[in-house]
mmCIF file of C-alpha atoms in Angstrom:
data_model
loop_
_atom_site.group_PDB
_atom_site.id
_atom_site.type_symbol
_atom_site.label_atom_id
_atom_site.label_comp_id
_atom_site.label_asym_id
_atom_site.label_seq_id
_atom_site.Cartn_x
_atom_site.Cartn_y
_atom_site.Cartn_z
ATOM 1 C CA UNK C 1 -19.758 -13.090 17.372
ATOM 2 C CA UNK C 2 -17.860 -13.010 20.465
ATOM 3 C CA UNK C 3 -20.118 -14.999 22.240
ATOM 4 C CA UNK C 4 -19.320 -18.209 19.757
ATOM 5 C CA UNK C 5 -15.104 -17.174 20.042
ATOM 6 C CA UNK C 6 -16.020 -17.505 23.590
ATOM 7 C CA UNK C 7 -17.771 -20.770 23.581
ATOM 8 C CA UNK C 8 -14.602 -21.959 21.745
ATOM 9 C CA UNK C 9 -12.011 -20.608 24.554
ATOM 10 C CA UNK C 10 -14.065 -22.138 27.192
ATOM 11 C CA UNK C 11 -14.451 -25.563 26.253
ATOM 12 C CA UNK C 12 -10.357 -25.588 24.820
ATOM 13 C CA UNK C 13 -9.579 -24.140 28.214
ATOM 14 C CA UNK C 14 -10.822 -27.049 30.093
ATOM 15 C CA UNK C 15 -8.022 -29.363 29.073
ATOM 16 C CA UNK C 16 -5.337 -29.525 31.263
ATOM 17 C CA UNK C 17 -2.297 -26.921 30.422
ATOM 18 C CA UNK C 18 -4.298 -26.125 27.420
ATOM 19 C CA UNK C 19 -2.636 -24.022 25.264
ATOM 20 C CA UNK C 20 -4.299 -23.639 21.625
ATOM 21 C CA UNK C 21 -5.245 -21.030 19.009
ATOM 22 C CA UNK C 22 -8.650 -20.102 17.396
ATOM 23 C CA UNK C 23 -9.019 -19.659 14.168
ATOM 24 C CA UNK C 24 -12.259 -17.011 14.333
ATOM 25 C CA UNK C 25 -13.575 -16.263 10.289
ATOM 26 C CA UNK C 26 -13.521 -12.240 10.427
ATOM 27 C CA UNK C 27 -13.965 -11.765 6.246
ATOM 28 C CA UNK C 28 -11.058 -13.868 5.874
ATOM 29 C CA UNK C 29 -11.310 -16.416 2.926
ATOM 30 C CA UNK C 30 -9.560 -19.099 1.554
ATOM 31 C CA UNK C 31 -7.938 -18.832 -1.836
ATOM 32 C CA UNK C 32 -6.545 -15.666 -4.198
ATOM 33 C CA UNK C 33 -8.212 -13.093 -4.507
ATOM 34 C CA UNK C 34 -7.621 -9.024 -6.399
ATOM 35 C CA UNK C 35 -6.405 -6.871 -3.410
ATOM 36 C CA UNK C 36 -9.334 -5.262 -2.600
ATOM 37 C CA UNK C 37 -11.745 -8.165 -2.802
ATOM 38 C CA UNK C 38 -11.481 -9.219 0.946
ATOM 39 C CA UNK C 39 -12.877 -7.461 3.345
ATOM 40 C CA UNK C 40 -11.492 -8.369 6.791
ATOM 41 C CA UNK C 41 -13.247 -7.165 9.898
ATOM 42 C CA UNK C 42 -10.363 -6.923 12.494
ATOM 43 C CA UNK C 43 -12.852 -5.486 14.809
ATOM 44 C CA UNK C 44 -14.553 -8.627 15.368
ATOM 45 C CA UNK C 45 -11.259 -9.986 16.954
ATOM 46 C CA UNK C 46 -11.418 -7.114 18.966
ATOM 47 C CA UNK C 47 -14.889 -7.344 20.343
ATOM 48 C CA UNK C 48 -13.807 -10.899 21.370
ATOM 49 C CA UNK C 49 -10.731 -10.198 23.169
ATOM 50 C CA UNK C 50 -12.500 -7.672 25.497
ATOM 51 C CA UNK C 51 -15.689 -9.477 26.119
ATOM 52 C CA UNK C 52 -13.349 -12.752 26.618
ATOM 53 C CA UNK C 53 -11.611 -10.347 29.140
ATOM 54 C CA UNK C 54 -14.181 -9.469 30.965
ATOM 55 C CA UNK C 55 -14.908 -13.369 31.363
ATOM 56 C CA UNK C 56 -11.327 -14.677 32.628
ATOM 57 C CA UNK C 57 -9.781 -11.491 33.487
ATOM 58 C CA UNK C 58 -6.377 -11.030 31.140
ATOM 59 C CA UNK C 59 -4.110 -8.541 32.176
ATOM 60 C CA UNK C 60 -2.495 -8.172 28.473
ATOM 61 C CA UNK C 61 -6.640 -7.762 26.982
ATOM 62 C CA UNK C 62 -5.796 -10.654 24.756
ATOM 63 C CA UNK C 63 -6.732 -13.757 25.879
ATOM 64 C CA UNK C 64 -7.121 -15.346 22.975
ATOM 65 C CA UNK C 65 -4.653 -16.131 20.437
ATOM 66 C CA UNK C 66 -5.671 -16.406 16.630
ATOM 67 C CA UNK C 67 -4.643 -17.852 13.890
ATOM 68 C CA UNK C 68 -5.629 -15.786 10.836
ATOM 69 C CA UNK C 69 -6.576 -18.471 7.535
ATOM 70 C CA UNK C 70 -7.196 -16.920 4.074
ATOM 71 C CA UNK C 71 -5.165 -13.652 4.417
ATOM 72 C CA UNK C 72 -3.904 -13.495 0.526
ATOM 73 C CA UNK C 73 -5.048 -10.463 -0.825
ATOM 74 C CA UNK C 74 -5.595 -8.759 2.374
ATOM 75 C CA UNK C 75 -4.381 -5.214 3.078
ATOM 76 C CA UNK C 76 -1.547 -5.054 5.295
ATOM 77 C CA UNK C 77 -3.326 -2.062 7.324
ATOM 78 C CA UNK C 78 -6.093 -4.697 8.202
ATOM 79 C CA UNK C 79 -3.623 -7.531 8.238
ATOM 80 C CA UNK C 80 -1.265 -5.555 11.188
ATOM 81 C CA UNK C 81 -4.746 -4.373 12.707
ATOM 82 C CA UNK C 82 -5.235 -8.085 13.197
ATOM 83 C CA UNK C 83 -2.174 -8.660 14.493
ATOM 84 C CA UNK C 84 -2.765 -6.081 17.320
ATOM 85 C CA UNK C 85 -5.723 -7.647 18.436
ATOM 86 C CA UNK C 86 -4.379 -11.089 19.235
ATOM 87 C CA UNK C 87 -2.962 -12.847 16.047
ATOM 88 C CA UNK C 88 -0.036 -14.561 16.760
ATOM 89 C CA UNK C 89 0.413 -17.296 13.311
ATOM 90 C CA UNK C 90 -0.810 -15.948 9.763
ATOM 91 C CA UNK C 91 -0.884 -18.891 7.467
ATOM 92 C CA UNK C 92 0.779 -17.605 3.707
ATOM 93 C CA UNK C 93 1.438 -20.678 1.846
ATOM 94 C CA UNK C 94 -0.918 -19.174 -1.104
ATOM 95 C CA UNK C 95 1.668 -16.026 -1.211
ATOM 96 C CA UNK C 96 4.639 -18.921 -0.798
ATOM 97 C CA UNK C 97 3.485 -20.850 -3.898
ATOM 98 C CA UNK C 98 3.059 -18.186 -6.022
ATOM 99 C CA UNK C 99 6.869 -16.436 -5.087
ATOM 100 C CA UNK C 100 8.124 -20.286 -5.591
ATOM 101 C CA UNK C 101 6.410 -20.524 -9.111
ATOM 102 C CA UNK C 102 7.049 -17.138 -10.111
ATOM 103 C CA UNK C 103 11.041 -17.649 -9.146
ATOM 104 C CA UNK C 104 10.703 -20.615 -12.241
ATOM 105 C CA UNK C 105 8.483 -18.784 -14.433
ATOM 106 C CA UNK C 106 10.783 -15.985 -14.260
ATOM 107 C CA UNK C 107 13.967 -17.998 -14.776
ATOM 108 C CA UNK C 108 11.910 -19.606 -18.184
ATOM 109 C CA UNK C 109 11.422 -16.238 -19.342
ATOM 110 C CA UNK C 110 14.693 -14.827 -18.906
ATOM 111 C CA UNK C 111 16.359 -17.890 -20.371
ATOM 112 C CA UNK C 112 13.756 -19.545 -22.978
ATOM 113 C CA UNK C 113 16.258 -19.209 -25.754
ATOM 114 C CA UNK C 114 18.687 -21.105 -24.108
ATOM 115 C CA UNK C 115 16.283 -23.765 -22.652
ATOM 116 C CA UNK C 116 15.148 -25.014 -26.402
ATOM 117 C CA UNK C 117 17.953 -27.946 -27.292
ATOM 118 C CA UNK C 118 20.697 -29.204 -25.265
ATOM 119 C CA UNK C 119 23.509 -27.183 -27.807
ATOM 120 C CA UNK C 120 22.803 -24.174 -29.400
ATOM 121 C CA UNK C 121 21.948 -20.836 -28.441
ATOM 122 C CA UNK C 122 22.354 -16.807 -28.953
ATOM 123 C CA UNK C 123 25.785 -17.149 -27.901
ATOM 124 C CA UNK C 124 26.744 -19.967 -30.629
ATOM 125 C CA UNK C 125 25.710 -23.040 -32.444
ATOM 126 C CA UNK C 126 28.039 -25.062 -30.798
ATOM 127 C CA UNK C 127 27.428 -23.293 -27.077
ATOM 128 C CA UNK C 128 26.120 -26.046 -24.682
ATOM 129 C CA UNK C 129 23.543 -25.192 -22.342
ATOM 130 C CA UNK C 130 23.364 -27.209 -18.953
ATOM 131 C CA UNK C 131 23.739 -24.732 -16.768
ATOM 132 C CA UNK C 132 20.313 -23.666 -18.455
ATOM 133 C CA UNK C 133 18.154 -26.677 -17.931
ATOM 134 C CA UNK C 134 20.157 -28.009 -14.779
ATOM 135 C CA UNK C 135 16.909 -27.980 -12.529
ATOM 136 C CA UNK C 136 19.233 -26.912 -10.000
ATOM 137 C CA UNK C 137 19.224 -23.509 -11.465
ATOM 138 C CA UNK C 138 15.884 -22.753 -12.045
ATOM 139 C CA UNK C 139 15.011 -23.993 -8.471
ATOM 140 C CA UNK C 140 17.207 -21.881 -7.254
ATOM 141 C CA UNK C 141 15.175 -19.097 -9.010
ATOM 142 C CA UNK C 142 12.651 -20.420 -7.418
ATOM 143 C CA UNK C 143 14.312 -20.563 -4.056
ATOM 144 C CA UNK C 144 15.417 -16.645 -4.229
ATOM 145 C CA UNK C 145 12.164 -15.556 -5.152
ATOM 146 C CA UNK C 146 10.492 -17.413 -2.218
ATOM 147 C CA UNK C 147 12.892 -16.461 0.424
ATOM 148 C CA UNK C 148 12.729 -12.657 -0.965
ATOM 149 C CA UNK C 149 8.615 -13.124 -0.041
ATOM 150 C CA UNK C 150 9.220 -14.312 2.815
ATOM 151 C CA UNK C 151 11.407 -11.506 4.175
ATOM 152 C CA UNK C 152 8.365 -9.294 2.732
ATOM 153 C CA UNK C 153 5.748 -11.508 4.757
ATOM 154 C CA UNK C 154 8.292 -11.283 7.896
ATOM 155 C CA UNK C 155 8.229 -7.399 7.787
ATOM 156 C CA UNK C 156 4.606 -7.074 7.092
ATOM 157 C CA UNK C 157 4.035 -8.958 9.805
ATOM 158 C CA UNK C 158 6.308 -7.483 12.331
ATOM 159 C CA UNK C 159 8.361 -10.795 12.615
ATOM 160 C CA UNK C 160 11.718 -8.737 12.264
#
């Protein structure tokens, strides 16, 4: 309700040079869900931001600045909808994890029958294969597939 969003403004704008976010529940949830599953209400954030408005006066309409929790899963139309009523931080560690792991699980896949003894592979019985199980390698994996999520999560989020 934008009466509660407003009850939190007021009492964080009473400390001195308070700035702060607000992290107002708007069908967000925690945790992975099917696309489709959530169902985020940006318009909530909205209501607040004008009846917040007509409390302190903001010239912008957006006095409030949220944080959006539990966005995996979300669709990016309500996601950017969100964004245009006042979120300025979208947490995605869920969506982080999952690029991270998947970077490794892909790298396992790709290279399983080299990854089985320390010599001997496809390419020979005598071939070594360190630059298989190096974790260096498969972290890197890991590392390309999370930076190549976050440039998604930057563009879906009009970072760029």
């Amino acid at each position: 309700k934008p009466e509660e969003i407003w009850q939190v403004h007021e009492a964080l704008s009473k400390v001195p040079n308070a700035v702060f976010t607000v992290a107002a529940a708007f069908g967000n949830v925690h945790g992975v869900y099917q696309p489709g599953n959530v169902h985020l209400r940006p318009d909530i954030l909205d209501k607040a931001q004008k009846y917040i408005t007509e409390k302190v006066g903001a010239e912008d309409g957006k006095p409030v600045k949220f944080v959006f929790h539990g966005g995996s899963g979300s669709d990016l139309k309500d996601i950017r909808e969100a964004i245009d009523y006042g979120v300025i931080k979208m947490n995605i560690d869920t969506d982080t994890q999952w690029a991270y792991w998947n970077g490794i699980r892909s790298f396992e896949e790709k290279y399983r029958p080299y990854l089985q003894t320390q010599i001997g592979n496809p390419d020979g019985d005598g071939k070594p294969n360190k630059k298989f199980y190096d974790p260096r390698a498969c972290m890197r994996s890991a590392e390309e597939s999370t930076v190549a999520r976050l440039e998604q999560c930057f563009e879906d989020l009009r970072c760029t």
